[in-house]
Tab-separated table of C-alpha atoms and ligand atoms in Angstrom:
chain	number	residue	atom	x	y	z
A	1	MET	CA	-0.059	0.023	0.000
A	2	ARG	CA	1.378	3.259	-1.014
A	3	PHE	CA	0.915	6.124	1.499
A	4	ASN	CA	1.232	9.892	1.006
A	5	ILE	CA	3.878	12.200	2.440
A	6	ALA	CA	3.286	15.832	3.510
A	7	ILE	CA	5.882	18.354	3.536
A	8	ASP	CA	5.168	21.957	4.854
A	9	GLY	CA	7.328	24.949	5.569
A	10	PRO	CA	8.071	28.542	4.561
A	11	SER	CA	9.055	29.512	0.945
A	12	ALA	CA	12.392	28.614	0.067
A	13	ALA	CA	13.108	26.220	2.871
A	14	GLY	CA	14.186	23.292	0.473
A	15	LYS	CA	10.791	21.434	0.422
A	16	SER	CA	10.507	21.088	-3.264
A	17	THR	CA	14.250	20.085	-3.974
A	18	ILE	CA	13.795	17.496	-1.043
A	19	ALA	CA	10.374	16.298	-2.619
A	20	ASP	CA	11.908	15.812	-5.891
A	21	ILE	CA	14.777	13.399	-4.597
A	22	LEU	CA	12.632	11.440	-2.470
A	23	ALA	CA	9.999	11.117	-5.228
A	24	GLU	CA	12.932	9.523	-7.365
A	25	ARG	CA	14.193	7.090	-4.638
A	26	LEU	CA	10.744	5.904	-3.480
A	27	GLY	CA	9.393	5.733	-6.970
A	28	TYR	CA	6.623	8.202	-5.882
A	29	THR	CA	5.078	11.388	-7.557
A	30	HIS	CA	5.885	15.001	-6.340
A	31	LEU	CA	2.949	17.401	-6.452
A	32	ASP	CA	4.022	20.944	-6.013
A	33	THR	CA	0.853	22.689	-4.499
A	34	GLY	CA	2.582	26.134	-4.506
A	35	ALA	CA	2.614	25.732	-8.438
A	36	MET	CA	-1.024	25.487	-8.306
A	37	TYR	CA	-1.548	28.949	-6.428
A	38	ARG	CA	1.124	30.419	-8.697
A	39	ALA	CA	-0.928	29.166	-11.709
A	40	VAL	CA	-4.064	30.769	-10.153
A	41	ALA	CA	-2.105	34.166	-9.714
A	42	TYR	CA	-0.673	33.975	-13.293
A	43	SER	CA	-4.006	33.379	-14.909
A	44	ALA	CA	-5.710	36.205	-12.738
A	45	LEU	CA	-2.998	38.622	-13.649
A	46	ASN	CA	-3.359	37.780	-17.688
A	47	LYS	CA	-7.042	38.105	-17.211
A	48	GLY	CA	-6.926	41.239	-15.555
A	49	ILE	CA	-8.832	39.890	-12.465
A	50	ALA	CA	-7.460	41.525	-9.319
A	51	TYR	CA	-5.983	39.202	-6.688
A	52	ASP	CA	-8.471	40.044	-4.017
A	53	ASP	CA	-11.676	39.465	-6.306
A	54	GLU	CA	-12.603	36.126	-4.816
A	55	GLU	CA	-15.755	35.691	-7.048
A	56	ASN	CA	-14.313	35.982	-10.146
A	57	ILE	CA	-10.758	34.080	-9.175
A	58	VAL	CA	-13.096	31.167	-8.106
A	59	LYS	CA	-15.059	31.359	-11.221
A	60	MET	CA	-11.795	31.255	-13.333
A	61	ILE	CA	-10.635	28.238	-11.322
A	62	GLU	CA	-13.655	26.451	-12.283
A	63	GLU	CA	-12.971	27.141	-15.797
A	64	MET	CA	-9.270	26.712	-15.744
A	65	ASP	CA	-7.740	23.946	-17.743
A	66	LEU	CA	-4.657	23.352	-15.366
A	67	GLU	CA	-2.532	20.194	-15.786
A	68	MET	CA	-0.007	18.954	-13.201
A	69	PRO	CA	1.962	16.228	-15.007
A	70	ALA	CA	4.199	13.755	-12.889
A	71	ASP	CA	7.378	15.267	-14.537
A	72	GLY	CA	6.836	18.389	-12.626
A	73	ARG	CA	5.767	21.026	-15.364
A	74	VAL	CA	2.671	23.371	-15.044
A	75	ILE	CA	0.771	23.214	-17.942
A	76	LEU	CA	-2.219	25.950	-18.191
A	77	GLU	CA	-4.603	25.950	-21.082
A	78	GLY	CA	-2.080	23.754	-22.996
A	79	ASN	CA	1.016	26.006	-22.540
A	80	ASP	CA	3.796	25.158	-20.436
A	81	ILE	CA	4.210	28.211	-17.632
A	82	SER	CA	6.517	26.317	-15.407
A	83	GLU	CA	9.260	29.082	-15.774
A	84	GLU	CA	6.742	32.215	-15.741
A	85	ILE	CA	5.327	31.343	-12.363
A	86	ARG	CA	8.750	31.457	-10.687
A	87	LYS	CA	9.021	35.064	-11.143
A	88	ASN	CA	8.954	37.545	-8.096
A	89	GLU	CA	5.582	39.097	-8.978
A	90	ILE	CA	3.853	35.798	-9.330
A	91	SER	CA	5.263	34.589	-5.846
A	92	MET	CA	3.513	37.570	-4.002
A	93	GLY	CA	0.475	37.210	-6.294
A	94	ALA	CA	0.286	33.320	-5.213
A	95	SER	CA	0.285	34.548	-1.644
A	96	ASP	CA	-2.310	36.949	-2.107
A	97	VAL	CA	-4.841	34.423	-4.069
A	98	SER	CA	-3.893	31.809	-1.351
A	99	LYS	CA	-5.591	33.939	1.313
A	100	LEU	CA	-8.911	33.614	-0.527
A	101	GLU	CA	-11.093	30.809	1.056
A	102	GLY	CA	-12.860	29.915	-1.948
A	103	CYS	CA	-9.406	29.602	-3.969
A	104	ARG	CA	-8.163	27.211	-1.191
A	105	LYS	CA	-11.208	25.180	-1.274
A	106	ALA	CA	-10.967	24.549	-4.915
A	107	LEU	CA	-7.119	23.770	-5.069
A	108	VAL	CA	-7.502	21.506	-1.841
A	109	ALA	CA	-10.181	19.579	-3.635
A	110	MET	CA	-8.172	19.037	-6.832
A	111	GLN	CA	-5.000	17.997	-4.668
A	112	GLN	CA	-6.863	15.468	-2.568
A	113	LYS	CA	-8.303	13.950	-5.981
A	114	ILE	CA	-4.689	13.813	-7.379
A	115	CYS	CA	-3.310	12.010	-4.772
A	116	ALA	CA	-6.552	9.925	-3.508
A	117	ASP	CA	-4.577	6.404	-4.331
A	118	GLY	CA	-1.353	7.069	-2.599
A	119	GLY	CA	2.083	7.313	-3.747
A	120	TYR	CA	2.494	11.101	-3.875
A	121	ILE	CA	4.720	13.622	-1.970
A	122	LEU	CA	3.021	16.737	-1.415
A	123	ASP	CA	4.754	20.168	-0.495
A	124	GLY	CA	3.077	23.268	0.595
A	125	ARG	CA	1.750	25.101	3.550
A	126	ASP	CA	-1.308	23.242	4.531
A	127	ILE	CA	-0.611	19.801	3.686
A	128	GLY	CA	-0.280	18.132	7.123
A	129	THR	CA	-2.948	20.318	8.601
A	130	VAL	CA	-5.633	20.280	5.803
A	131	VAL	CA	-4.813	18.497	2.512
A	132	LEU	CA	-3.500	15.066	4.035
A	133	LYS	CA	-4.561	15.332	7.640
A	134	ASP	CA	-4.075	11.594	8.068
A	135	ALA	CA	-0.666	11.289	6.066
A	136	PRO	CA	1.466	8.903	8.103
A	137	VAL	CA	4.727	10.965	7.385
A	138	LYS	CA	4.606	14.705	7.940
A	139	ILE	CA	7.603	16.733	7.801
A	140	TYR	CA	7.883	20.591	8.648
A	141	MET	CA	10.941	22.188	7.164
A	142	VAL	CA	12.382	25.318	8.129
A	143	ALA	CA	15.270	27.408	7.749
A	144	SER	CA	16.376	31.028	8.626
A	145	PRO	CA	15.233	33.870	6.317
A	146	GLU	CA	18.845	34.518	5.476
A	147	ALA	CA	19.802	30.855	4.481
A	148	ARG	CA	16.685	30.822	2.315
A	149	ALA	CA	17.536	34.024	0.584
A	150	GLU	CA	21.010	32.924	0.083
A	151	ARG	CA	19.648	29.633	-1.783
A	152	ARG	CA	16.961	31.647	-3.791
A	153	VAL	CA	19.784	34.171	-5.034
A	154	LYS	CA	21.885	30.889	-6.351
A	155	GLN	CA	18.860	29.285	-7.983
A	156	ASN	CA	17.679	32.510	-9.598
A	157	LEU	CA	21.293	33.275	-10.903
A	158	LYS	CA	21.182	29.755	-12.696
A	159	LYS	CA	17.796	30.648	-14.110
A	160	GLY	CA	18.862	34.194	-15.052
A	161	LEU	CA	15.833	35.575	-12.853
A	162	GLU	CA	16.015	38.495	-10.441
A	163	ALA	CA	18.690	37.824	-8.051
A	164	ASP	CA	19.308	40.871	-5.542
A	165	TYR	CA	20.015	39.437	-2.058
A	166	GLU	CA	18.254	42.284	-0.216
A	167	THR	CA	14.932	42.104	-2.396
A	168	ILE	CA	14.782	38.436	-2.097
A	169	LEU	CA	15.273	38.470	1.662
A	170	GLU	CA	12.560	41.269	1.936
A	171	ASP	CA	10.309	39.225	-0.227
A	172	ILE	CA	10.778	36.000	1.870
A	173	LYS	CA	10.107	38.016	5.104
A	174	LYS	CA	6.889	39.570	3.696
A	175	ARG	CA	5.458	36.146	2.290
A	176	ASP	CA	6.350	34.399	5.517
A	177	TYR	CA	4.408	36.824	7.438
A	178	GLN	CA	1.653	36.956	4.965
A	179	ASP	CA	1.279	33.060	4.836
A	180	MET	CA	1.610	32.643	8.713
A	181	HIS	CA	-0.961	35.410	9.471
A	182	ARG	CA	-3.647	34.858	6.880
A	183	GLU	CA	-7.179	33.830	8.295
A	184	HIS	CA	-7.706	30.640	6.331
A	185	SER	CA	-5.374	27.582	6.754
A	186	PRO	CA	-2.357	29.598	7.848
A	187	LEU	CA	1.011	28.044	7.671
A	188	THR	CA	1.489	26.182	10.866
A	189	LYS	CA	3.178	22.948	11.911
A	190	ALA	CA	0.716	20.044	12.318
A	191	GLU	CA	0.906	18.456	15.740
A	192	ASP	CA	2.188	15.243	14.457
A	193	ALA	CA	4.692	16.647	11.920
A	194	VAL	CA	8.606	16.277	12.669
A	195	GLU	CA	10.445	19.648	12.416
A	196	ILE	CA	13.879	19.735	10.357
A	197	ASP	CA	15.887	23.027	10.385
A	198	THR	CA	17.882	22.817	7.293
A	199	SER	CA	19.646	26.043	7.657
A	200	TYR	CA	22.970	24.294	8.194
A	201	MET	CA	22.332	20.939	6.408
A	202	THR	CA	23.201	19.784	2.963
A	203	ILE	CA	20.642	18.323	0.750
A	204	GLU	CA	21.790	14.783	1.119
A	205	GLU	CA	21.697	15.156	4.993
A	206	VAL	CA	18.074	16.422	4.760
A	207	VAL	CA	17.066	13.504	2.367
A	208	THR	CA	18.982	11.075	4.849
A	209	ARG	CA	17.035	12.421	7.731
A	210	VAL	CA	13.555	12.355	6.122
A	211	MET	CA	14.212	8.733	5.119
A	212	GLU	CA	14.646	8.062	8.725
A	213	ILE	CA	11.578	9.535	9.632
A	214	ILE	CA	9.740	7.652	7.044
A	215	GLU	CA	11.181	4.378	8.153
A	216	GLU	CA	10.329	5.238	11.964
A	217	LYS	CA	6.847	6.160	10.966
A	218	THR	CA	5.876	3.478	8.479
A	219	GLY	CA	8.462	0.581	8.744
A	220	VAL	CA	9.406	1.172	4.989
B	1	LIG	O1	5.728	27.038	-2.238
B	1	LIG	P1	5.594	28.333	-2.892
B	1	LIG	O2	6.354	29.361	-2.731
B	1	LIG	O3	5.654	27.972	-4.684
B	1	LIG	O4	4.071	29.002	-2.808
B	1	LIG	C1	3.642	30.009	-3.385
B	1	LIG	C2	2.401	30.667	-2.572
B	1	LIG	O5	1.197	29.730	-2.518
B	1	LIG	C3	2.798	30.627	-1.021
B	1	LIG	O6	3.275	32.063	-0.698
B	1	LIG	C4	1.491	30.354	-0.163
B	1	LIG	C5	0.688	29.488	-1.111
B	1	LIG	N1	0.406	28.387	-0.660
B	1	LIG	C6	-0.336	27.849	0.104
B	1	LIG	O7	-1.213	28.789	0.629
B	1	LIG	N2	-0.749	26.638	0.340
B	1	LIG	C7	-0.037	25.716	-0.365
B	1	LIG	N3	-0.305	24.307	0.068
B	1	LIG	C8	1.126	25.954	-1.185
B	1	LIG	C9	1.371	27.283	-1.404
């Protein structure tokens, strides 16, 4: 029986990187739920819908043709938007639309449907607390804002995206505050989640620690 794994934590704590490696090692599929909020923000921006216009955003999601294939791409209305949704303005937009209860409800339902048969690793903000409340393995991954900003600068430089340290640090702090203080499903650690502070850990050390937790929790 394949189970699901929940990974939560603030932006740039390493959730996606770790989820990708785990998925490869376990033969599971990684579903990046943040990318779905990003796709909503991207679509709203293109259609001229304000990020706080809940009624029209929910309508838009109902009609939205969003595909999240197992290879990690994000396909909206047949177009590959994987790169565009990583831009700074979309990061903030995703955090804005994620405040809306209707938007959360619609995306949570999609996420639960996708991973209903198990074998998925979901990373996000509300996975252990809302989307996969019964997951046997829940990880809460954190790192200092400074460590996260440094990592994001390196990633962005590789991708040719905005890479000013101070701007990125500011954005991370702002998004942390917004994601932790919103009314609906704010980012919090699930009671049964295991916290890992990745500030001073290498990727391989984090993967090893998570594999230990999976074994402890499931015997696999
Ligand atoms: O993980 P990310 O940085 O790509 O997520 C973008 C935004 O989406 C983040 O600021 C908060 C929101 N989000 C959320 O509210 N719930 C999730 N499960 C995933 C992301």
